PDB file of C-alpha atoms in Angstrom:
ATOM      1  CA  UNK A  20      -2.439   9.826 -10.046  1.00 85.00           C
ATOM      2  CA  UNK A  21       0.202  12.539 -10.331  1.00 94.00           C
ATOM      3  CA  UNK A  22       3.315  12.781  -8.173  1.00 98.00           C
ATOM      4  CA  UNK A  23       5.845  15.505  -7.390  1.00 98.00           C
ATOM      5  CA  UNK A  24       9.506  14.441  -7.162  1.00 98.00           C
ATOM      6  CA  UNK A  25      12.593  16.365  -6.122  1.00 98.00           C
ATOM      7  CA  UNK A  26      16.083  15.357  -5.087  1.00 98.00           C
ATOM      8  CA  UNK A  27      18.761  17.464  -3.466  1.00 97.00           C
ATOM      9  CA  UNK A  28      22.173  17.045  -1.934  1.00 98.00           C
ATOM     10  CA  UNK A  29      22.749  18.576   1.488  1.00 98.00           C
ATOM     11  CA  UNK A  30      26.236  19.145   2.896  1.00 98.00           C
ATOM     12  CA  UNK A  31      25.221  17.903   6.343  1.00 97.00           C
ATOM     13  CA  UNK A  32      24.875  14.523   8.042  1.00 95.00           C
ATOM     14  CA  UNK A  33      21.567  12.667   7.707  1.00 95.00           C
ATOM     15  CA  UNK A  34      21.042  12.980  11.466  1.00 94.00           C
ATOM     16  CA  UNK A  35      20.937  16.787  11.194  1.00 95.00           C
ATOM     17  CA  UNK A  36      18.585  16.702   8.205  1.00 97.00           C
ATOM     18  CA  UNK A  37      16.292  14.251  10.031  1.00 97.00           C
ATOM     19  CA  UNK A  38      16.103  16.575  13.063  1.00 97.00           C
ATOM     20  CA  UNK A  39      15.045  19.449  10.793  1.00 98.00           C
ATOM     21  CA  UNK A  40      12.317  17.263   9.252  1.00 98.00           C
ATOM     22  CA  UNK A  41      10.893  15.986  12.528  1.00 97.00           C
ATOM     23  CA  UNK A  42      11.195  18.599  15.284  1.00 97.00           C
ATOM     24  CA  UNK A  43       9.123  21.701  15.867  1.00 96.00           C
ATOM     25  CA  UNK A  44      12.185  23.978  15.746  1.00 97.00           C
ATOM     26  CA  UNK A  45      13.531  22.274  12.636  1.00 98.00           C
ATOM     27  CA  UNK A  46      10.249  22.504  10.712  1.00 98.00           C
ATOM     28  CA  UNK A  47       9.813  26.127  11.797  1.00 98.00           C
ATOM     29  CA  UNK A  48      13.278  26.882  10.425  1.00 98.00           C
ATOM     30  CA  UNK A  49      12.535  25.871   6.836  1.00 98.00           C
ATOM     31  CA  UNK A  50       8.764  25.505   6.166  1.00 97.00           C
ATOM     32  CA  UNK A  51       6.720  27.808   8.393  1.00 97.00           C
ATOM     33  CA  UNK A  52       7.341  29.295  11.830  1.00 97.00           C
ATOM     34  CA  UNK A  53       3.684  28.632  12.723  1.00 97.00           C
ATOM     35  CA  UNK A  54       4.057  24.931  13.451  1.00 97.00           C
ATOM     36  CA  UNK A  55       2.945  22.507  16.114  1.00 97.00           C
ATOM     37  CA  UNK A  56       4.814  19.227  15.739  1.00 97.00           C
ATOM     38  CA  UNK A  57       5.725  16.112  17.662  1.00 95.00           C
ATOM     39  CA  UNK A  58       8.031  13.445  16.213  1.00 93.00           C
ATOM     40  CA  UNK A  59       5.823  10.413  16.811  1.00 96.00           C
ATOM     41  CA  UNK A  60       4.065   8.069  14.416  1.00 97.00           C
ATOM     42  CA  UNK A  61       0.341   8.824  14.579  1.00 98.00           C
ATOM     43  CA  UNK A  62       0.781  12.412  15.784  1.00 98.00           C
ATOM     44  CA  UNK A  63      -0.824  15.315  13.935  1.00 98.00           C
ATOM     45  CA  UNK A  64       1.408  18.141  12.691  1.00 98.00           C
ATOM     46  CA  UNK A  65      -0.188  21.549  12.169  1.00 98.00           C
ATOM     47  CA  UNK A  66       1.377  24.078   9.783  1.00 98.00           C
ATOM     48  CA  UNK A  67      -0.046  27.613   9.559  1.00 96.00           C
ATOM     49  CA  UNK A  68       0.393  29.789   6.476  1.00 95.00           C
ATOM     50  CA  UNK A  69      -1.025  33.214   7.306  1.00 91.00           C
ATOM     51  CA  UNK A  70      -4.006  34.077   9.476  1.00 90.00           C
ATOM     52  CA  UNK A  71      -6.613  31.920   7.759  1.00 91.00           C
ATOM     53  CA  UNK A  72      -4.934  28.873   6.193  1.00 94.00           C
ATOM     54  CA  UNK A  73      -3.302  25.817   7.685  1.00 96.00           C
ATOM     55  CA  UNK A  74      -2.494  22.224   6.836  1.00 97.00           C
ATOM     56  CA  UNK A  75      -2.539  19.196   9.110  1.00 98.00           C
ATOM     57  CA  UNK A  76      -0.418  16.140   8.438  1.00 98.00           C
ATOM     58  CA  UNK A  77      -0.587  12.777  10.169  1.00 98.00           C
ATOM     59  CA  UNK A  78       2.835  11.224  10.762  1.00 98.00           C
ATOM     60  CA  UNK A  79       2.646   7.836   9.042  1.00 98.00           C
ATOM     61  CA  UNK A  80       6.291   6.693   9.224  1.00 97.00           C
ATOM     62  CA  UNK A  81       9.489   7.725  10.970  1.00 96.00           C
ATOM     63  CA  UNK A  82      12.510   5.598  10.149  1.00 91.00           C
ATOM     64  CA  UNK A  83      15.479   6.376  12.354  1.00 83.00           C
ATOM     65  CA  UNK A  84      17.350   9.139  10.546  1.00 81.00           C
ATOM     66  CA  UNK A  85      16.184   7.726   7.236  1.00 94.00           C
ATOM     67  CA  UNK A  86      12.501   8.233   6.391  1.00 97.00           C
ATOM     68  CA  UNK A  87       9.669  10.633   7.175  1.00 98.00           C
ATOM     69  CA  UNK A  88       6.171  10.182   5.761  1.00 98.00           C
ATOM     70  CA  UNK A  89       3.096  12.338   6.325  1.00 98.00           C
ATOM     71  CA  UNK A  90      -0.485  12.102   5.058  1.00 98.00           C
ATOM     72  CA  UNK A  91      -2.403  15.341   4.542  1.00 98.00           C
ATOM     73  CA  UNK A  92      -5.679  15.263   6.471  1.00 98.00           C
ATOM     74  CA  UNK A  93      -6.564  18.999   6.480  1.00 98.00           C
ATOM     75  CA  UNK A  94      -5.701  21.629   3.875  1.00 96.00           C
ATOM     76  CA  UNK A  95      -6.593  22.615   0.351  1.00 95.00           C
ATOM     77  CA  UNK A  96      -8.978  20.057  -1.119  1.00 95.00           C
ATOM     78  CA  UNK A  97      -6.392  18.832  -3.645  1.00 96.00           C
ATOM     79  CA  UNK A  98      -3.914  18.100  -0.820  1.00 97.00           C
ATOM     80  CA  UNK A  99      -6.219  15.943   1.297  1.00 97.00           C
ATOM     81  CA  UNK A 100      -5.197  12.288   1.049  1.00 98.00           C
ATOM     82  CA  UNK A 101      -1.846  13.062  -0.568  1.00 98.00           C
ATOM     83  CA  UNK A 102       1.329  11.765   1.046  1.00 98.00           C
ATOM     84  CA  UNK A 103       4.615  13.567   1.543  1.00 98.00           C
ATOM     85  CA  UNK A 104       7.784  11.560   1.965  1.00 98.00           C
ATOM     86  CA  UNK A 105      11.399  12.410   2.678  1.00 98.00           C
ATOM     87  CA  UNK A 106      13.913   9.578   2.305  1.00 98.00           C
ATOM     88  CA  UNK A 107      17.480  10.285   3.378  1.00 98.00           C
ATOM     89  CA  UNK A 108      20.480   8.586   1.831  1.00 97.00           C
ATOM     90  CA  UNK A 109      23.853   8.950   3.538  1.00 93.00           C
ATOM     91  CA  UNK A 110      26.727   9.786   1.199  1.00 89.00           C
ATOM     92  CA  UNK A 111      29.940  10.416   3.153  1.00 86.00           C
ATOM     93  CA  UNK A 112      29.471  13.748   4.985  1.00 86.00           C
ATOM     94  CA  UNK A 113      26.516  14.600   2.722  1.00 96.00           C
ATOM     95  CA  UNK A 114      22.900  13.556   2.612  1.00 98.00           C
ATOM     96  CA  UNK A 115      20.832  13.003  -0.501  1.00 98.00           C
ATOM     97  CA  UNK A 116      17.212  13.919   0.158  1.00 98.00           C
ATOM     98  CA  UNK A 117      14.649  12.133  -2.017  1.00 98.00           C
ATOM     99  CA  UNK A 118      11.350  14.006  -1.783  1.00 98.00           C
ATOM    100  CA  UNK A 119       7.930  12.984  -3.051  1.00 98.00           C
ATOM    101  CA  UNK A 120       4.431  14.399  -2.751  1.00 98.00           C
ATOM    102  CA  UNK A 121       2.217  11.643  -4.103  1.00 98.00           C
ATOM    103  CA  UNK A 122      -1.376  10.737  -4.950  1.00 97.00           C
ATOM    104  CA  UNK A 123      -2.544  13.959  -6.555  1.00 97.00           C
ATOM    105  CA  UNK A 124      -5.727  13.264  -8.495  1.00 95.00           C
ATOM    106  CA  UNK A 125      -4.589  15.181 -11.581  1.00 94.00           C
ATOM    107  CA  UNK A 126      -2.155  17.663 -13.067  1.00 94.00           C
ATOM    108  CA  UNK A 127      -3.811  20.919 -12.034  1.00 94.00           C
ATOM    109  CA  UNK A 128      -2.455  24.467 -11.701  1.00 96.00           C
ATOM    110  CA  UNK A 129      -2.187  23.854  -7.926  1.00 95.00           C
ATOM    111  CA  UNK A 130      -0.089  20.733  -8.584  1.00 97.00           C
ATOM    112  CA  UNK A 131       2.321  22.815 -10.700  1.00 96.00           C
ATOM    113  CA  UNK A 132       2.469  25.621  -8.140  1.00 96.00           C
ATOM    114  CA  UNK A 133       3.096  23.138  -5.311  1.00 96.00           C
ATOM    115  CA  UNK A 134       5.947  21.513  -7.214  1.00 97.00           C
ATOM    116  CA  UNK A 135       7.592  24.920  -7.540  1.00 96.00           C
ATOM    117  CA  UNK A 136       6.897  25.813  -3.899  1.00 95.00           C
ATOM    118  CA  UNK A 137       8.314  22.501  -2.684  1.00 97.00           C
ATOM    119  CA  UNK A 138      11.509  23.225  -4.636  1.00 97.00           C
ATOM    120  CA  UNK A 139      11.779  26.583  -2.848  1.00 96.00           C
ATOM    121  CA  UNK A 140      11.090  25.030   0.566  1.00 97.00           C
ATOM    122  CA  UNK A 141      13.607  22.242  -0.058  1.00 98.00           C
ATOM    123  CA  UNK A 142      16.151  24.957  -0.855  1.00 97.00           C
ATOM    124  CA  UNK A 143      15.199  26.474   2.498  1.00 97.00           C
ATOM    125  CA  UNK A 144      15.791  23.090   4.197  1.00 98.00           C
ATOM    126  CA  UNK A 145      19.203  22.862   2.521  1.00 98.00           C
ATOM    127  CA  UNK A 146      20.162  26.348   3.751  1.00 98.00           C
ATOM    128  CA  UNK A 147      18.984  25.556   7.269  1.00 98.00           C
ATOM    129  CA  UNK A 148      21.025  22.335   7.392  1.00 98.00           C
ATOM    130  CA  UNK A 149      24.147  23.843   5.826  1.00 98.00           C
ATOM    131  CA  UNK A 150      24.162  27.425   7.099  1.00 97.00           C
ATOM    132  CA  UNK A 151      21.903  27.394  10.150  1.00 97.00           C
ATOM    133  CA  UNK A 152      19.193  29.594   8.609  1.00 97.00           C
ATOM    134  CA  UNK A 153      16.438  28.703   6.177  1.00 97.00           C
ATOM    135  CA  UNK A 154      13.795  30.762   4.374  1.00 95.00           C
ATOM    136  CA  UNK A 155      10.471  29.590   5.814  1.00 97.00           C
ATOM    137  CA  UNK A 156       7.090  31.013   4.842  1.00 95.00           C
ATOM    138  CA  UNK A 157       6.634  33.810   3.923  1.00 90.00           C
ATOM    139  CA  UNK A 158      10.287  34.295   2.929  1.00 78.00           C
ATOM    140  CA  UNK A 159      10.816  31.136   0.823  1.00 66.00           C
ATOM    141  CA  UNK A 160      11.375  33.024  -2.437  1.00 63.00           C
ATOM    142  CA  UNK A 161      14.529  34.820  -1.269  1.00 58.00           C
TER     143      UNK A 161
END
């Protein structure tokens, strides 16, 4: 199995980062504005990327202001069954975000592209938390 890993430091409290990872408005501010989300374990999150493509994630874990885990149940074939996890570590007035997208079957071109795209979207999350505005799809490469 192949896994994507990223880590970033956000100049914002973990509580603010957690809100942006779990609420509809937060997710729309950094990943895609076409989102339907509810912050409950077992709920299904739907993320649209253009008129004909979307992903659905099942919320597997929500640790109070500390951990978010999703399992992909609908999307590109290579994504199905993968898990996405955000673990937040408090560090004074900052938050260290540990990101993983795990259980890829192999190192494919899509795996490489997704690693790059996640880096861009995590940058968007950082901007949203620190400056109040992210760069969600389709503007993530700004």
